[in-house]
Coordinates of C-alpha atoms and ligand atoms in Angstrom, one line a residue:
X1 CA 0.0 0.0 0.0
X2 CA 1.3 3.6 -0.8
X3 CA 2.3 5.9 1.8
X4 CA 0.7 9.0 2.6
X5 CA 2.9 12.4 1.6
X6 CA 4.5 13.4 4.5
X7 CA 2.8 16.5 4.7
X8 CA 5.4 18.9 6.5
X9 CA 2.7 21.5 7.5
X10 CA 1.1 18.8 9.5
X11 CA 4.2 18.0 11.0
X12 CA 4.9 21.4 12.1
X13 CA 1.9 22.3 13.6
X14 CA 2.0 18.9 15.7
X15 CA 5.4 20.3 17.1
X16 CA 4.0 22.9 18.1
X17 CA 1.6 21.5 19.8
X18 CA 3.9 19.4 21.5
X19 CA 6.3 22.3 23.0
X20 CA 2.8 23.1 24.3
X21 CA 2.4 20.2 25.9
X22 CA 6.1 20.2 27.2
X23 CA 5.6 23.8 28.6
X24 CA 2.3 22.8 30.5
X25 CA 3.6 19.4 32.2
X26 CA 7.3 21.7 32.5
X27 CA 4.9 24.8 34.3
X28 CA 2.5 22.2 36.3
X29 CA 6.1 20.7 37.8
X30 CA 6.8 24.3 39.2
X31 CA 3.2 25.3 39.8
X32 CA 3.0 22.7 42.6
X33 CA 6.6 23.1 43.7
X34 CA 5.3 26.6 44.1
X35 CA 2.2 26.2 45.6
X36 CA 4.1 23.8 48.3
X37 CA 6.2 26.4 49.9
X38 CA 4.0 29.0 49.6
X39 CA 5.2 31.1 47.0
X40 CA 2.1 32.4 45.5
X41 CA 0.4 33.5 49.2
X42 CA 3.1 34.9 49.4
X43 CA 3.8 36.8 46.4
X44 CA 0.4 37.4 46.3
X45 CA 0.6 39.9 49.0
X46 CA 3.4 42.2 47.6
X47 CA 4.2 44.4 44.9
X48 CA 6.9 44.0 42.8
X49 CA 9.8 42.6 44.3
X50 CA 13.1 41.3 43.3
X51 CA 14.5 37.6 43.9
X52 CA 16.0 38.4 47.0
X53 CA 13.1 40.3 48.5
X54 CA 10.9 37.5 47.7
X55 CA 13.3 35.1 49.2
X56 CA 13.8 37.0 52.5
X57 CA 9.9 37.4 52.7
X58 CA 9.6 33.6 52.6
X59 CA 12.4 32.3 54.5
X60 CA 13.5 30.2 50.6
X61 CA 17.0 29.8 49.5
X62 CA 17.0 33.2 47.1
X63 CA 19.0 30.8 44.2
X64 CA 16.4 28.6 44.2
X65 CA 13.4 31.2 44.2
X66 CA 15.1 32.7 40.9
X67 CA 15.2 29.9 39.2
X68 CA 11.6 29.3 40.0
X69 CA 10.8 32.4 39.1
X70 CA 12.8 31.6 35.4
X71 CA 10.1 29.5 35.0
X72 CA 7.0 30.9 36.0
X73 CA 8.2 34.1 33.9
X74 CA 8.4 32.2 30.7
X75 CA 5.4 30.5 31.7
X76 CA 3.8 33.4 31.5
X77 CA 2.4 33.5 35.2
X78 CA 4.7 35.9 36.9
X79 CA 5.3 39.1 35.2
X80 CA 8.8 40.0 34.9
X81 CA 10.4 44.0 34.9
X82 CA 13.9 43.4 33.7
X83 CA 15.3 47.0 34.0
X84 CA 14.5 46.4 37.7
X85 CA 14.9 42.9 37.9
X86 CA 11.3 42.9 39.8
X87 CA 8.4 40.0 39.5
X88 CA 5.4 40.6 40.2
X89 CA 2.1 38.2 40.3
X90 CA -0.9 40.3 38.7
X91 CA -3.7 40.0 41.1
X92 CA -5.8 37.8 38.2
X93 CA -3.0 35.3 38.3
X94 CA -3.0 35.3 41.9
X95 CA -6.9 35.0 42.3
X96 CA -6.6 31.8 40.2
X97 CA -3.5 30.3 42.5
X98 CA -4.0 31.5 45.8
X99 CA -6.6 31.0 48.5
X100 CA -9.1 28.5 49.6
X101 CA -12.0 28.9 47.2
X102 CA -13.1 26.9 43.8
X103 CA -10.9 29.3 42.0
X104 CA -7.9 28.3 43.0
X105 CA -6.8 26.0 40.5
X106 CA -3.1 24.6 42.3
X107 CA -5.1 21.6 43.6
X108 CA -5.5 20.6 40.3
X109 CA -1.7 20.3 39.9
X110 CA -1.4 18.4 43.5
X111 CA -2.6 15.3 41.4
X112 CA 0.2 15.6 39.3
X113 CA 3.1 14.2 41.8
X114 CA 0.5 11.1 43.0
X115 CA 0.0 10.2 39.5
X116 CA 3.7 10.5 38.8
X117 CA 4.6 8.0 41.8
X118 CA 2.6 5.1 40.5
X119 CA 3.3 5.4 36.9
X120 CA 5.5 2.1 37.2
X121 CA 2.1 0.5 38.5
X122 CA 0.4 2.0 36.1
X123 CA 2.2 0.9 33.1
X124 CA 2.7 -2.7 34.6
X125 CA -0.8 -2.8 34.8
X126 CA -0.9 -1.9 30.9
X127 CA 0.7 -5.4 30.1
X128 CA -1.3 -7.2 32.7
X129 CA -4.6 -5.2 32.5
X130 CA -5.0 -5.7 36.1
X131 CA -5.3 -2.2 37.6
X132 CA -3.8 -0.7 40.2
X133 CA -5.4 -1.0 43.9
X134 CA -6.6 2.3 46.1
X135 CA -3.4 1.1 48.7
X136 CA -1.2 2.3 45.8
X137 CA -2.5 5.9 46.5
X138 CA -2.7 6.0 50.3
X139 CA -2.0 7.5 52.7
X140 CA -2.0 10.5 50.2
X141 CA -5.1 10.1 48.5
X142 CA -7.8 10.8 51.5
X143 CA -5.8 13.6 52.2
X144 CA -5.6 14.9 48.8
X145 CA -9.4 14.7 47.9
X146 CA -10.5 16.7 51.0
X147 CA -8.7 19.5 50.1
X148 CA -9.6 19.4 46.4
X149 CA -13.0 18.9 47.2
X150 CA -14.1 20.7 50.4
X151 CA -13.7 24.0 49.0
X152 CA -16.3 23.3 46.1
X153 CA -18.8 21.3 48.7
X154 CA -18.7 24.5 51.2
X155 CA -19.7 26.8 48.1
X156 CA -22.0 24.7 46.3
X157 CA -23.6 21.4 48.2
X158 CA -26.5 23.5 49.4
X159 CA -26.5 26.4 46.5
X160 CA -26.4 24.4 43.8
X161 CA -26.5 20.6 44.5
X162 CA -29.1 20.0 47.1
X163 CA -30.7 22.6 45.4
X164 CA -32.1 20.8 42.5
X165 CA -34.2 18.0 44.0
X166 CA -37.4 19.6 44.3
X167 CA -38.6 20.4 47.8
X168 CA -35.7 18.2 49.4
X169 CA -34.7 21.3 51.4
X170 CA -38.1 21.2 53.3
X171 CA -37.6 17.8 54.1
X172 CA -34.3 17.8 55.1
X173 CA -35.3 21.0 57.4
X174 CA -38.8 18.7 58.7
X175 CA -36.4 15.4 59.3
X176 CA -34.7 12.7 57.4
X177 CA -32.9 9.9 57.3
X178 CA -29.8 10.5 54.3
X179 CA -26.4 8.4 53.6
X180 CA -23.4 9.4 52.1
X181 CA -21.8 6.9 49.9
X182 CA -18.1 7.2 49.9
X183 CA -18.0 9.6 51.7
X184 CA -14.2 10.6 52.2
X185 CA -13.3 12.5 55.5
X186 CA -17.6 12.9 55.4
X187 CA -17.4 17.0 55.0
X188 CA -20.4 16.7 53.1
X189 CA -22.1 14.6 56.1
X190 CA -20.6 17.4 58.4
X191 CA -22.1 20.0 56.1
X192 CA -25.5 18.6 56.0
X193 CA -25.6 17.6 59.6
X194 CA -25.2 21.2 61.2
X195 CA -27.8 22.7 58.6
X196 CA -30.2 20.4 59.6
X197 CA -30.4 19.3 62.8
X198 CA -33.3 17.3 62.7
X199 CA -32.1 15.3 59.8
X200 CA -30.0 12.4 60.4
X201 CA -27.2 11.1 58.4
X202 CA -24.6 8.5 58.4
X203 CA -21.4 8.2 55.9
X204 CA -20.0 5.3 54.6
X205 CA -17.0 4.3 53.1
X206 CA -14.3 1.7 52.7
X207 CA -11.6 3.3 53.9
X208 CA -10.7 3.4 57.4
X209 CA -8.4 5.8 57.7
X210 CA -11.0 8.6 55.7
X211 CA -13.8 7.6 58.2
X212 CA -11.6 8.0 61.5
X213 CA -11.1 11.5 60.0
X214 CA -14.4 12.0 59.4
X215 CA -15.3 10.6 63.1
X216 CA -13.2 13.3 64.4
X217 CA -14.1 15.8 62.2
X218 CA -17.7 15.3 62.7
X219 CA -17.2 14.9 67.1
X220 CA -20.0 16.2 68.7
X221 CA -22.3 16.0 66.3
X222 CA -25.4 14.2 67.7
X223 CA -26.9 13.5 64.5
X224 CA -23.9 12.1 62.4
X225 CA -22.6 9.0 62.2
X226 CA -19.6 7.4 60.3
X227 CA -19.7 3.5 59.2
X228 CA -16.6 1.6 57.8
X229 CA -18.6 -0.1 55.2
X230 CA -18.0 -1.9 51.5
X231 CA -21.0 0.3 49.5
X232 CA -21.3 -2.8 47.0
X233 CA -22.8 -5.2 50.4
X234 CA -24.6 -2.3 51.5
X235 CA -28.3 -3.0 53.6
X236 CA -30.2 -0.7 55.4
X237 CA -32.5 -2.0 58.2
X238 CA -34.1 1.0 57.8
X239 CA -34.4 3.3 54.6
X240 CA -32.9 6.5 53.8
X241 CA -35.2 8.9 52.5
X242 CA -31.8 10.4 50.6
X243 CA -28.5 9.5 49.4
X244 CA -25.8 11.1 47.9
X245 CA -22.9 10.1 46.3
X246 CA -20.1 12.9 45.6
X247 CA -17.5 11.8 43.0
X248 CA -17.9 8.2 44.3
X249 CA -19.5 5.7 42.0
X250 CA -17.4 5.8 39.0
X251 CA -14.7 4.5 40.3
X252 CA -16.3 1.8 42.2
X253 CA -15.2 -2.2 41.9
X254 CA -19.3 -3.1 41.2
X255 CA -20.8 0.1 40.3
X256 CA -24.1 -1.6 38.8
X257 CA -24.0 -3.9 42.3
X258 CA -23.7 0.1 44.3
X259 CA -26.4 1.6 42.3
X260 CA -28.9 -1.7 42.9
X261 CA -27.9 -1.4 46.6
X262 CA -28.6 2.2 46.8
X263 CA -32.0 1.9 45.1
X264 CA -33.1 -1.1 47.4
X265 CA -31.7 1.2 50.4
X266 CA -34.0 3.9 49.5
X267 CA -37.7 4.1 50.5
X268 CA -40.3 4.3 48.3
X269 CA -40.0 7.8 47.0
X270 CA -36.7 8.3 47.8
X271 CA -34.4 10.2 46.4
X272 CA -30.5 9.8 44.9
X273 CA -28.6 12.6 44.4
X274 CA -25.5 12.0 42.9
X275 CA -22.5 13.9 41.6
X276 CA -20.3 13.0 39.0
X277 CA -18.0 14.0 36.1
X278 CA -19.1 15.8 33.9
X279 CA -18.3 14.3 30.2
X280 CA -20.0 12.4 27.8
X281 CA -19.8 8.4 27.2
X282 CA -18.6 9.1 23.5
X283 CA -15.0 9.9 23.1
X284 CA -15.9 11.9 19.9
X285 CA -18.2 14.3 21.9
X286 CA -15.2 15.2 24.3
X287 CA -12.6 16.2 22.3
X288 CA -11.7 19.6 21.9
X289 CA -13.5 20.2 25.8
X290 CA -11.9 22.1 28.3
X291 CA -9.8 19.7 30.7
X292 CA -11.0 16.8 28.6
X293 CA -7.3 15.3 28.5
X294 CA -7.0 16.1 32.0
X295 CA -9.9 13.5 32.7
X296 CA -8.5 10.8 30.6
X297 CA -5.4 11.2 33.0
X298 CA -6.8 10.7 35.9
X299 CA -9.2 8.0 34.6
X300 CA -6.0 6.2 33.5
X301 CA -4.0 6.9 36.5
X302 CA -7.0 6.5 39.5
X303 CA -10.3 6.1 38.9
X304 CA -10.4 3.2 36.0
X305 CA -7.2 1.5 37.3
X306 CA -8.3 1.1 40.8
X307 CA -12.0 -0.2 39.4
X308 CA -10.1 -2.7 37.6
X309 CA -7.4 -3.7 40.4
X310 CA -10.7 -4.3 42.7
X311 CA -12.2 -6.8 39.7
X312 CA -14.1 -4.0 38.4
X313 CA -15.3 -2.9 35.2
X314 CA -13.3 -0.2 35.1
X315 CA -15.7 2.7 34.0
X316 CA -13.4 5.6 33.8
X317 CA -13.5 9.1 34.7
X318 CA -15.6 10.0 31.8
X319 CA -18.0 7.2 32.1
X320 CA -20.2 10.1 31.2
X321 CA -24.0 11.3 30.8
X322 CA -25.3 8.3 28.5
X323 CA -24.0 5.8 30.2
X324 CA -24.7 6.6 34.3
X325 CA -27.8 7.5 32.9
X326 CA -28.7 4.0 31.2
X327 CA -27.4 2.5 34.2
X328 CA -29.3 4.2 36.9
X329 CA -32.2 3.1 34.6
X330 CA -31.4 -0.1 35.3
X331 CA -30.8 -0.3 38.9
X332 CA -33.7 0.4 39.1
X333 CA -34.7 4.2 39.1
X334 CA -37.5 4.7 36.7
X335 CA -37.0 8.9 37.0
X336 CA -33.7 10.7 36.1
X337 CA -32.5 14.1 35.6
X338 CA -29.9 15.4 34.8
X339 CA -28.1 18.8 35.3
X340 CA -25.5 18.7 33.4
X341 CA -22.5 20.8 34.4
X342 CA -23.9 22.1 37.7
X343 CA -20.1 23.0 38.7
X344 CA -17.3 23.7 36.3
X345 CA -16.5 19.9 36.1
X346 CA -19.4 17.9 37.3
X347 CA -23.2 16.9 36.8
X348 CA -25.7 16.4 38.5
X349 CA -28.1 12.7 38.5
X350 CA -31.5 13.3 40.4
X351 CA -33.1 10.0 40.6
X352 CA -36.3 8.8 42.3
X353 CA -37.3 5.6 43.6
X354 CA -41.2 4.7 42.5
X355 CA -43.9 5.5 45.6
Ligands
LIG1 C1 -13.1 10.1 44.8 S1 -13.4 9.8 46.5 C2 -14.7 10.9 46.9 C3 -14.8 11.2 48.4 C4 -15.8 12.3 48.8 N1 -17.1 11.9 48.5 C5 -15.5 13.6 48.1 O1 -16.2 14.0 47.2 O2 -14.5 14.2 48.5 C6 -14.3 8.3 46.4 C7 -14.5 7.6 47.7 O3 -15.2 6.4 47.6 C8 -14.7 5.5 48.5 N2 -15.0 4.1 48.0 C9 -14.6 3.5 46.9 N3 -15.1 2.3 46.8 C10 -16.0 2.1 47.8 C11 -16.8 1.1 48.3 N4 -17.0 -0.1 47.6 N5 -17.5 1.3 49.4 C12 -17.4 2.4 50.1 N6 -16.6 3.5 49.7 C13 -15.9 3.3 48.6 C14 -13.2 5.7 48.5 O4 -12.6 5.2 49.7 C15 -13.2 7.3 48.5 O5 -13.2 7.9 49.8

């Protein structure tokens, strides 16, 4: 068969788009390093300031902070005055790197170093298709997905996601019984608990170490409870009138089996709230989407690996819309909605059990 010309414009315009790709992972290696001693706080609150100014002001090794600074320069996140030899980090910059909102966008790159430590797994697991088991991750990972996540649940679980069930506010306000499925550290559960006091909630999850955080998190709390508990073998004595599920089926070893369990946990009428990447089942629809390689990454590097190490089928990160909705179908809810990007990266699945 005849080979294609090489077509040199195509070839070019690929290399461009790799240096891209070079100068993003290069910048994301010295966007964490930053954000790990403190550089941007810092910088954030002063004016223009030279190397050694910045150094002093955060106790850093000055040789080390210019080279830093080399980086984010030419990355273009820290402007640069060169007749002064000053940096400064423009407030925008800083609103986006800084601070403990949704906007600060460094816990995104606090993935990166996790991912980059079980890489060897990772790829092993390419030749034997076995996955790669939550252990890899700890003790890192609990830790990591509290502080990714917590600022987002603080400005939106009761704004925006337990908005959208209709009248589910008055009935957590009157008194209900509600789980968390994999729950983390439970700051959802702590969330929900305070609002509503007569409302009470339990969160499960596998992992012991994230529910003896959440335990001590959530002390004192009469009406909160914290249960070391496999989702997939979940039975409740007696139903929940809600459950939520924050960013915790798709990466589960039986997600069908978790879905069917939630559903038969739920009393007639009740409701299942959960939250999950936003992204749809078809490859084709993603590309081009903001962050789309992003979820592939991850997908890759967490969620479908550790599916898959756990027997799983491995759904991935962007399992997407068609797909969780088919299967929420049927397990056995008959009513879905969907709100599709209720935050910059997730959805939102509203399903009812029949009366
Ligand atoms: C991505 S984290 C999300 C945690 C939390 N909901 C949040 O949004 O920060 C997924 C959680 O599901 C838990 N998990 C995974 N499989 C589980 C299972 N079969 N039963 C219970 N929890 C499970 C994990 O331990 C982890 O804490």
């Amino acid at each position: 068969m005849a080979q294609a010309e090489f077509d040199r414009t195509k070839a070019r315009a690929f290399t461009q788009l790799m240096v891209r790709h070079l100068e993003g992972a290069a910048v994301s290696v010295m966007l964490e390093v930053g954000r790990r001693v403190g550089l941007f706080e810092a910088m954030a609150q002063m004016s223009a300031a030279t190397s050694l100014e910045i150094a002093e002001q955060t106790g850093l090794s000055e040789r080390y902070v210019r080279e830093w600074l080399g980086a984010m320069v030419c990355g273009g996140i820290v402007d640069y005055a060169a007749a002064e030899g000053t940096y400064r980090l423009p407030r925008e910059h800083a609103a986006m790197l800084t601070g403990g909102s949704t906007r600060n966008l460094t816990s995104m790159v606090e993935m990166f170093p996790l991912m980059n430590r079980v890489i060897p797994d990772v790829a092993e697991a390419f030749r034997t298709g076995r996955g790669v088991p939550y252990s890899a991750f700890q003790p890192d990972f609990t830790g990591l997905m509290d502080r990714r996540s917590r600022p987002r649940y603080d400005e939106l679980l009761f704004s925006a996601y337990l908005g959208k069930p209709e009248g589910i506010a008055a009935r957590l306000e009157a008194g209900i019984r509600v789980a968390d499925v994999g729950c983390g550290t439970g700051h959802c559960v702590g969330l929900m608990a305070r609002r509503f006091p007569k409302s009470t909630f339990v969160g499960y999850d596998i992992c012991e170490a994230a529910i003896a955080e959440a335990r001590a998190a959530a002390a004192g709390l009469a009406n909160a409870s914290f249960e070391v508990q496999d989702v997939a073998k979940l039975e409740a004595s007696t139903p929940f009138d809600l459950i939520t599920a924050f960013d915790a089926i798709h990466d589960q070893a039986d997600p069908a089996g978790v879905l069917r369990r939630i559903r038969a946990a739920l009393a007639p009428g009740g409701t299942f709230l959960m939250l999950d990447v936003c992204a749809s089942s078809e490859l084709a629809d993603n590309v081009g989407l903001p962050m789309a390689p992003y979820l592939y990454t991850m997908s890759t590097m967490h969620c479908m690996s550790v599916s898959l190490a756990a027997g799983g089928p491995g759904l991935g990160t962007a399992w997407g819309h068609q797909l969780a909705t088919r299967m929420l179908r049927e397990a056995g809810f008959p009513d879905v909605q969907l709100f599709e990007r209720i935050d910059p990266a997730n959805s939102l699945y509203v399903a009812r059990s029949s009366r």
